[in-house]
Amino acid sequence: MSDDNPKTHPEGNAEKDPKDWTTGDEPMTGAQASYLKTLCEESGEAFDKGLTKAEASMRIDELRGKTGKGG
């Protein structure tokens, strides 16, 4: 019998594609904006303050890879 309860096995739903977020089309959060601004400055990339939460998350992942701050 499989235990699909997210409370006992949260790994299956721990990460969700930003494109699938129900709030992904809302403006990025202040924390996202701050971190994204820092990553943009460190990588020499332009900062776009008009990104949505989902777009900001994807951009952060991209820039983390470029700056070597990725996990």
PDB file of C-alpha atoms in Angstrom:
ATOM      1  CA  MET A   1       0.000   0.000   0.000  1.00  0.00           C
ATOM      2  CA  SER A   2       1.407   3.373  -1.033  1.00  0.00           C
ATOM      3  CA  ASP A   3       1.472   6.283   1.408  1.00  0.00           C
ATOM      4  CA  ASP A   4       0.840   9.430  -0.648  1.00  0.00           C
ATOM      5  CA  ASN A   5       0.149  11.634   2.369  1.00  0.00           C
ATOM      6  CA  PRO A   6       2.155  14.877   1.867  1.00  0.00           C
ATOM      7  CA  LYS A   7       2.406  15.280   5.639  1.00  0.00           C
ATOM      8  CA  THR A   8       4.347  12.041   6.018  1.00  0.00           C
ATOM      9  CA  HIS A   9       6.121  12.114   2.639  1.00  0.00           C
ATOM     10  CA  PRO A  10       6.469  15.782   1.587  1.00  0.00           C
ATOM     11  CA  GLU A  11       9.244  15.197  -0.953  1.00  0.00           C
ATOM     12  CA  GLY A  12       6.814  14.467  -3.772  1.00  0.00           C
ATOM     13  CA  ASN A  13       5.271  17.918  -3.582  1.00  0.00           C
ATOM     14  CA  ALA A  14       8.184  19.895  -2.188  1.00  0.00           C
ATOM     15  CA  GLU A  15       9.023  21.476  -5.522  1.00  0.00           C
ATOM     16  CA  LYS A  16       6.484  22.603  -8.052  1.00  0.00           C
ATOM     17  CA  ASP A  17       7.206  24.006 -11.476  1.00  0.00           C
ATOM     18  CA  PRO A  18       6.662  27.795 -11.290  1.00  0.00           C
ATOM     19  CA  LYS A  19       4.478  27.544 -14.397  1.00  0.00           C
ATOM     20  CA  ASP A  20       2.041  25.454 -12.315  1.00  0.00           C
ATOM     21  CA  TRP A  21       1.813  27.863  -9.355  1.00  0.00           C
ATOM     22  CA  THR A  22      -1.709  29.121  -8.697  1.00  0.00           C
ATOM     23  CA  THR A  23      -0.270  32.497  -7.613  1.00  0.00           C
ATOM     24  CA  GLY A  24       2.490  32.560 -10.214  1.00  0.00           C
ATOM     25  CA  ASP A  25       0.950  35.436 -12.138  1.00  0.00           C
ATOM     26  CA  GLU A  26       1.051  37.768  -9.126  1.00  0.00           C
ATOM     27  CA  PRO A  27       3.868  40.332  -8.860  1.00  0.00           C
ATOM     28  CA  MET A  28       7.110  38.973  -7.432  1.00  0.00           C
ATOM     29  CA  THR A  29       7.537  39.216  -3.693  1.00  0.00           C
ATOM     30  CA  GLY A  30       9.820  41.714  -2.000  1.00  0.00           C
ATOM     31  CA  ALA A  31      12.203  38.927  -1.052  1.00  0.00           C
ATOM     32  CA  GLN A  32      12.350  37.715  -4.653  1.00  0.00           C
ATOM     33  CA  ALA A  33      12.964  41.248  -5.917  1.00  0.00           C
ATOM     34  CA  SER A  34      15.764  41.836  -3.427  1.00  0.00           C
ATOM     35  CA  TYR A  35      17.531  38.558  -4.190  1.00  0.00           C
ATOM     36  CA  LEU A  36      17.014  38.932  -7.930  1.00  0.00           C
ATOM     37  CA  LYS A  37      18.425  42.481  -7.839  1.00  0.00           C
ATOM     38  CA  THR A  38      21.535  41.180  -6.046  1.00  0.00           C
ATOM     39  CA  LEU A  39      21.982  38.342  -8.543  1.00  0.00           C
ATOM     40  CA  CYS A  40      21.528  40.741 -11.470  1.00  0.00           C
ATOM     41  CA  GLU A  41      24.182  43.073 -10.080  1.00  0.00           C
ATOM     42  CA  GLU A  42      26.604  40.193  -9.496  1.00  0.00           C
ATOM     43  CA  SER A  43      26.091  38.761 -12.989  1.00  0.00           C
ATOM     44  CA  GLY A  44      25.923  42.059 -14.879  1.00  0.00           C
ATOM     45  CA  GLU A  45      22.392  41.279 -16.054  1.00  0.00           C
ATOM     46  CA  ALA A  46      19.497  43.725 -16.275  1.00  0.00           C
ATOM     47  CA  PHE A  47      16.936  43.710 -13.447  1.00  0.00           C
ATOM     48  CA  ASP A  48      13.290  43.574 -14.560  1.00  0.00           C
ATOM     49  CA  LYS A  49      11.053  44.818 -11.762  1.00  0.00           C
ATOM     50  CA  GLY A  50       7.905  43.791 -13.643  1.00  0.00           C
ATOM     51  CA  LEU A  51       8.320  40.022 -13.370  1.00  0.00           C
ATOM     52  CA  THR A  52       5.657  37.783 -11.880  1.00  0.00           C
ATOM     53  CA  LYS A  53       6.380  35.409  -9.000  1.00  0.00           C
ATOM     54  CA  ALA A  54       6.816  32.508 -11.408  1.00  0.00           C
ATOM     55  CA  GLU A  55       9.009  34.480 -13.829  1.00  0.00           C
ATOM     56  CA  ALA A  56      11.142  35.780 -10.957  1.00  0.00           C
ATOM     57  CA  SER A  57      11.633  32.262  -9.626  1.00  0.00           C
ATOM     58  CA  MET A  58      12.789  31.001 -13.014  1.00  0.00           C
ATOM     59  CA  ARG A  59      15.068  34.029 -13.482  1.00  0.00           C
ATOM     60  CA  ILE A  60      16.573  33.504 -10.013  1.00  0.00           C
ATOM     61  CA  ASP A  61      17.319  29.863 -10.878  1.00  0.00           C
ATOM     62  CA  GLU A  62      18.933  30.942 -14.145  1.00  0.00           C
ATOM     63  CA  LEU A  63      21.106  33.602 -12.514  1.00  0.00           C
ATOM     64  CA  ARG A  64      22.078  31.333  -9.622  1.00  0.00           C
ATOM     65  CA  GLY A  65      23.559  29.027 -12.237  1.00  0.00           C
ATOM     66  CA  LYS A  66      25.442  31.887 -13.883  1.00  0.00           C
ATOM     67  CA  THR A  67      26.815  33.234 -10.600  1.00  0.00           C
ATOM     68  CA  GLY A  68      27.707  29.837  -9.164  1.00  0.00           C
ATOM     69  CA  LYS A  69      25.228  30.245  -6.291  1.00  0.00           C
ATOM     70  CA  GLY A  70      23.100  27.338  -7.450  1.00  0.00           C
ATOM     71  CA  GLY A  71      22.541  24.356  -5.210  1.00  0.00           C
TER      72      GLY A  71
END
